[in-house]
Amino acid sequence: MQEKDMLGDLIQESKEHLQEIEPVLLELERQGDALPTEMINQIFRAIHSIKGGFGFFGYKGVTTLSHSMEHLLSLIRDRKLSITNELIDALFRGIDKLKVLFDDFENSDSIPIDNEIKALDPFMGESSTEPQDTSTVRIDTLAEIEKFHTTIPEEQINDALKNGKTIYRILLSSKNDLDYKNITISAIFEIWERLGKILDFAMDLDCIKGLQGSSDTDMRYSVIYATVLEPDLLLMGLNVTPSQVRIIDMDQLNEAAARALSQSPASPAAAVSPADAALSAAAGASSQPVEESLRVKVSVLNNLMNLAGELVLSRNQLIQQYNRKLTNAIDVNRLFGEFSRTIETSLKNIKDNIHRDPSILDHIITTEVDNLKNGYIKSLTFQLKELQGVNTTLQSIDSVTSQLQENIMQTRLQPVSVVFNKFPRVIRDLSRKLEKSIELHIIGQDVELDKSIVEMLSDPLTHLVRNCADHGIELPEIRENTGKNPVGSIYLSAIQEGGKVIVIIEDDGKGLDFEKIKNIALEKRLITEQAALTMSVKEVQQLIMLPGFSTAESVSDVSGRGVGMDVVKSNVERLGGTIEIESEKGNGTKISLTLPLTLAIIPSLIIQSEKRTFAIPQVGVEELVRIRAFEVTKRIEQIQGAEVMRLRGKLLPLVRLSSLLNLVPTFVHPETNEAKPDKRTRLSDRRGTPENEDAQSNVPDRRNSNGDRRANVANAVKIVVVKTGLNHFGLIVDSVFDNEEIVVKPLPEYFKATQVYAGATILGDGKVAMILDPGGIAQRANLRFSDIDKEQIREQDIQARKTSEQTSEILLFDNGSTERFGMELNSVARIEKADTSEVEIIGSKEFLKRDGKSLPIVRIQDYLPVSSPQQSSKEFYIILPKNTEQKFGIVAQTVFDVVNTELALDTSNIKGIGVMGSTIINNRLTILLDLNSLLSAVEQRMGD
Amino acid sequence: MKPETNAVNKENGVDDSHICKLETNGDLSGHRVRRLEEEFAEAITAMTFKKVQLDISSAHNIDSPGIALCVGLYKECKIKKMEFEIIVNDELRRIFTLVNLDKILPIKES
């Protein structure tokens, strides 16, 4: 377990080292040889620490790869290599691989690293043999150890490892290391034992064949040495060269031990194959993942300690005050006793003197009342004083608690630079791949966010930045042609605003082409044509976040598969954030993510359903709708068995929380105030069940006496409109309370399957409230948003048809003069030809004979203020209006046409009896006749 | 030249079972070792002994050529199928133990 902890620390530390390396490499690429040696040294040390650390734990993959990288860096440091993009590429590949190895360090040795090593190889140059660096230490193999050491002191080795020591095997040559330096073997022992422990000392006896020349033999010694020293220090301390030192690979030793055991017949039971051992080790490891750790500023911890101290102080004060209360309660009791005695004596006094002289009585009463008043004030002020004491303590507890909460939150905060810092590298790689020149500007990297948010922000941000580089920034030539700086810019900034952090990704590229987006959306049938026409710019921007949307014509390996913006959006929303797009064609795109500082405390709307309290995260709440009881049946309808509501012309599916959660529905009886089971199955039902309907129709009085309970104010329907992704739905609840900042408590595993809950919280009154998850509710309720959309479209069609019906067919005619008249065709019964010879004149009135009856005819100029015809021709037309029982016919000289037109009636310019108004038809001003008023005018005249 | 080997006793010059006792004088270190090697060679190449006994108990120190010499002599005896025995004092024994020679060379305490 101890080793597990150390490994966790090591991985954390190594990841930090890698983070250190990346920016320096980028800088190295930019500055080339001009980069100060100190900076190269810095990353050299970082990679060296990684190698040392993982070497210590025997992870060969990491050690080998980091060794190669370290060697390359040493060449760079010594200016033996010229900096090329390819060289930096190779190093970056190595770093990427190291990240992979860290993430799966348990299996890191089985992850192939040859490609990365191969990429590094060409730069190694001639010196790619054993580098003469102070820190290159090889790992030993068992075969080599066994060549010298007949017995391996395993127990001692394991003991030493447990104590955190490294086991080295050091090779010595008797001539080079001892004779020439005039050191004896005992001196070696003396020095070495000071820095560590010699576990085994062996010599190569094979090199001595016989007496002849034995004293002149260069003896080879091999020492197994345990020490806490790092390889580089070891080399210094023992005055040996790296080529002499090996780190002993414990895995191989263990294997050897296992082999020895399995070979020994005495203990066959103990035979464990190394594979099994490795398996069980791996299984044990994977069941206990390395716990995440977090670096916290000491100042924050100090603050926390201070606050905790203050909290303890306040608690002590409270206890003290409570104790004092107890003793004071006796005082209070005494005071009240006195007070009641005062009342008693006062009353007695008054009673005794009740028959006395009024002036004396008056005096007595006044004094007694004063007495009472004083006694009352005395006991009351005493109480108040006590309460005031408690109040200040409570205030201090209150403020300390909020500060504590804030501070604890701070311990989880991490600067966004943790995420931002990886983008210079991303941009570098992308600009090379896409052959664009892009400059990245990072602003506000010190802004802090909750660790979990910072971590979850990484993927969406990467996607957005990639989008900017791939789709946003144009190729340098195109940029130059459009008068832009050939070098594109991407701005990545973070701003803290109140309890929120806004992360902005902005580019100065080509921007979003709204028409193109619309067309693609139409092509992919993501929207209807009808919708495309009426869409606002904001709505079009939303389109790019629909699943399956991509404007890129070709799929590149950078982006363009059309999975992306929807994932970004859902990721950001999962974090409780919102996403906003601003773009201008040709002038770049700006995407703003608004994120909460923390996920642990969220503002929520508290609601109640069937007496149970729930919280809905405020980010998901769009609006609250209250439908008055008597409007329920009108505003809530059913579509395919599901309840929907019409909200500003749009259909909103409804979910009744109580039935979703299978809570027993109740209603509060308006008179008795008691809760009774509600038998209605749907809000839109007029009555619960047919039986009920019958029962009620049998007793019609009941309705009158009790009133429709749905008309009761308390029975208004409250709907919380929540959004999930692009969809909205209404949640029917019983009551809506306040907004509250709630602390989210995660739910245990077995609650996960319920979908509808995002967590739980404890409210101010100590009760537990579940936090609702809008997305889960929509899923659980089986909301089919597409059905709703279809219905919406169908209705729009009907609406469209209706408006087309609003256009009228107008009969156009004139009276032989310049004016043009019109009347609605459907108010015309028929048109007949007539001849002036048929007209009979009686007085000032003219008649035509039709069907054996006389028909008065009307000349428009007689009624309306219009000009008269210059000359009347022999033939003319009679227009017989409908519904006038053929009381008159209108004289028309020419009947032009019947046009279908939308009536844009102007009633202000031309007014008068029989005139409905004027409109422009076929570019001519046309006077529309009002048959009703014309008729009454005609009748009046006829009556004259 | 005073021989480094104090006494080379040929107790019985003809008998195969005779023991060759080689006793060194002083430390087995530095340039003396080379000379000792020559003397040892002289002593044991002339004839075959049943046993060679090397007494280095008068030495306080031994360096690596010294150790190599002891090993060389031991190997020589092995080749010639002669028994070998080495007599050491406490100090030398400690060094021999450290370098694990005690497990290889048959050591006889003085």
mmCIF file of N, CA and C in Angstrom, chain A residues 677-713:
data_model
loop_
_atom_site.group_PDB
_atom_site.id
_atom_site.type_symbol
_atom_site.label_atom_id
_atom_site.label_comp_id
_atom_site.label_asym_id
_atom_site.label_seq_id
_atom_site.Cartn_x
_atom_site.Cartn_y
_atom_site.Cartn_z
ATOM 1 N N PRO A 677 -57.099 11.380 -2.113
ATOM 2 C CA PRO A 677 -56.548 10.858 -3.372
ATOM 3 C C PRO A 677 -57.265 11.481 -4.562
ATOM 4 N N ASP A 678 -56.502 11.875 -5.536
ATOM 5 C CA ASP A 678 -57.078 12.509 -6.708
ATOM 6 C C ASP A 678 -57.333 11.434 -7.751
ATOM 7 N N LYS A 679 -58.516 11.433 -8.299
ATOM 8 C CA LYS A 679 -58.848 10.345 -9.226
ATOM 9 C C LYS A 679 -58.626 10.742 -10.672
ATOM 10 N N ARG A 680 -58.392 12.023 -10.894
ATOM 11 C CA ARG A 680 -58.157 12.418 -12.276
ATOM 12 C C ARG A 680 -56.881 11.776 -12.780
ATOM 13 N N THR A 681 -56.912 11.319 -13.983
ATOM 14 C CA THR A 681 -55.685 10.756 -14.519
ATOM 15 C C THR A 681 -54.921 11.798 -15.312
ATOM 16 N N ARG A 682 -55.657 12.747 -15.869
ATOM 17 C CA ARG A 682 -54.969 13.777 -16.641
ATOM 18 C C ARG A 682 -55.536 15.129 -16.284
ATOM 19 N N LEU A 683 -54.671 16.078 -16.334
ATOM 20 C CA LEU A 683 -55.123 17.423 -16.025
ATOM 21 C C LEU A 683 -56.133 17.910 -17.044
ATOM 22 N N SER A 684 -55.965 17.449 -18.285
ATOM 23 C CA SER A 684 -56.829 17.952 -19.334
ATOM 24 C C SER A 684 -58.200 17.275 -19.328
ATOM 25 N N ASP A 685 -58.310 16.209 -18.542
ATOM 26 C CA ASP A 685 -59.623 15.573 -18.445
ATOM 27 C C ASP A 685 -60.591 16.500 -17.730
ATOM 28 N N ARG A 686 -61.804 16.468 -18.242
ATOM 29 C CA ARG A 686 -62.788 17.291 -17.553
ATOM 30 C C ARG A 686 -63.156 16.678 -16.213
ATOM 31 N N ARG A 687 -63.341 15.411 -16.231
ATOM 32 C CA ARG A 687 -63.623 14.665 -15.010
ATOM 33 C C ARG A 687 -62.715 13.459 -15.009
ATOM 34 N N GLY A 688 -62.464 12.985 -13.824
ATOM 35 C CA GLY A 688 -61.516 11.882 -13.708
ATOM 36 C C GLY A 688 -61.880 10.690 -14.560
ATOM 37 N N THR A 689 -62.987 10.054 -14.281
ATOM 38 C CA THR A 689 -63.357 8.838 -14.981
ATOM 39 C C THR A 689 -64.801 8.955 -15.431
ATOM 40 N N PRO A 690 -65.193 8.152 -16.392
ATOM 41 C CA PRO A 690 -66.575 8.205 -16.863
ATOM 42 C C PRO A 690 -67.577 7.999 -15.725
ATOM 43 N N GLU A 691 -67.259 7.095 -14.790
ATOM 44 C CA GLU A 691 -68.186 6.860 -13.679
ATOM 45 C C GLU A 691 -68.407 8.148 -12.906
ATOM 46 N N ASN A 692 -67.291 8.817 -12.689
ATOM 47 C CA ASN A 692 -67.389 10.076 -11.966
ATOM 48 C C ASN A 692 -68.296 11.052 -12.693
ATOM 49 N N GLU A 693 -68.127 11.030 -13.982
ATOM 50 C CA GLU A 693 -68.901 11.951 -14.810
ATOM 51 C C GLU A 693 -70.390 11.688 -14.601
ATOM 52 N N ASP A 694 -70.713 10.367 -14.647
ATOM 53 C CA ASP A 694 -72.114 9.993 -14.446
ATOM 54 C C ASP A 694 -72.581 10.441 -13.079
ATOM 55 N N ALA A 695 -71.761 10.107 -12.104
ATOM 56 C CA ALA A 695 -72.149 10.423 -10.734
ATOM 57 C C ALA A 695 -72.430 11.908 -10.602
ATOM 58 N N GLN A 696 -71.577 12.665 -11.261
ATOM 59 C CA GLN A 696 -71.768 14.092 -11.094
ATOM 60 C C GLN A 696 -72.965 14.617 -11.873
ATOM 61 N N SER A 697 -73.189 13.978 -13.040
ATOM 62 C CA SER A 697 -74.341 14.465 -13.796
ATOM 63 C C SER A 697 -75.640 14.085 -13.074
ATOM 64 N N ASN A 698 -75.564 12.994 -12.278
ATOM 65 C CA ASN A 698 -76.745 12.628 -11.501
ATOM 66 C C ASN A 698 -77.006 13.596 -10.370
ATOM 67 N N VAL A 699 -75.929 14.137 -9.864
ATOM 68 C CA VAL A 699 -76.113 15.074 -8.745
ATOM 69 C C VAL A 699 -75.643 16.443 -9.206
ATOM 70 N N PRO A 700 -76.433 17.093 -9.993
ATOM 71 C CA PRO A 700 -75.975 18.358 -10.562
ATOM 72 C C PRO A 700 -75.772 19.441 -9.503
ATOM 73 N N ASP A 701 -76.454 19.297 -8.377
ATOM 74 C CA ASP A 701 -76.351 20.327 -7.341
ATOM 75 C C ASP A 701 -74.959 20.416 -6.746
ATOM 76 N N ARG A 702 -74.328 19.267 -6.737
ATOM 77 C CA ARG A 702 -73.032 19.207 -6.075
ATOM 78 C C ARG A 702 -72.073 20.244 -6.663
ATOM 79 N N ARG A 703 -72.135 20.355 -7.931
ATOM 80 C CA ARG A 703 -71.224 21.291 -8.570
ATOM 81 C C ARG A 703 -71.549 22.715 -8.109
ATOM 82 N N ASN A 704 -72.814 22.971 -8.048
ATOM 83 C CA ASN A 704 -73.189 24.321 -7.676
ATOM 84 C C ASN A 704 -72.869 24.620 -6.215
ATOM 85 N N SER A 705 -73.130 23.605 -5.372
ATOM 86 C CA SER A 705 -72.931 23.862 -3.944
ATOM 87 C C SER A 705 -71.440 23.977 -3.614
ATOM 88 N N ASN A 706 -70.673 23.017 -4.136
ATOM 89 C CA ASN A 706 -69.257 22.999 -3.774
ATOM 90 C C ASN A 706 -68.416 23.871 -4.693
ATOM 91 N N GLY A 707 -68.908 24.071 -5.864
ATOM 92 C CA GLY A 707 -68.097 24.761 -6.861
ATOM 93 C C GLY A 707 -67.143 23.765 -7.475
ATOM 94 N N ASP A 708 -66.775 23.997 -8.676
ATOM 95 C CA ASP A 708 -65.793 23.114 -9.305
ATOM 96 C C ASP A 708 -64.481 23.287 -8.578
ATOM 97 N N ARG A 709 -63.976 22.181 -8.071
ATOM 98 C CA ARG A 709 -62.780 22.331 -7.242
ATOM 99 C C ARG A 709 -61.590 22.773 -8.084
ATOM 100 N N ARG A 710 -61.701 22.558 -9.391
ATOM 101 C CA ARG A 710 -60.592 22.995 -10.202
ATOM 102 C C ARG A 710 -60.601 24.504 -10.403
ATOM 103 N N ALA A 711 -61.738 25.087 -10.050
ATOM 104 C CA ALA A 711 -61.794 26.534 -10.171
ATOM 105 C C ALA A 711 -61.149 27.188 -8.959
ATOM 106 N N ASN A 712 -60.835 26.355 -7.969
ATOM 107 C CA ASN A 712 -60.215 26.886 -6.765
ATOM 108 C C ASN A 712 -58.812 27.403 -7.076
ATOM 109 N N VAL A 713 -58.476 28.519 -6.454
ATOM 110 C CA VAL A 713 -57.178 29.142 -6.728
ATOM 111 C C VAL A 713 -56.039 28.184 -6.441
#
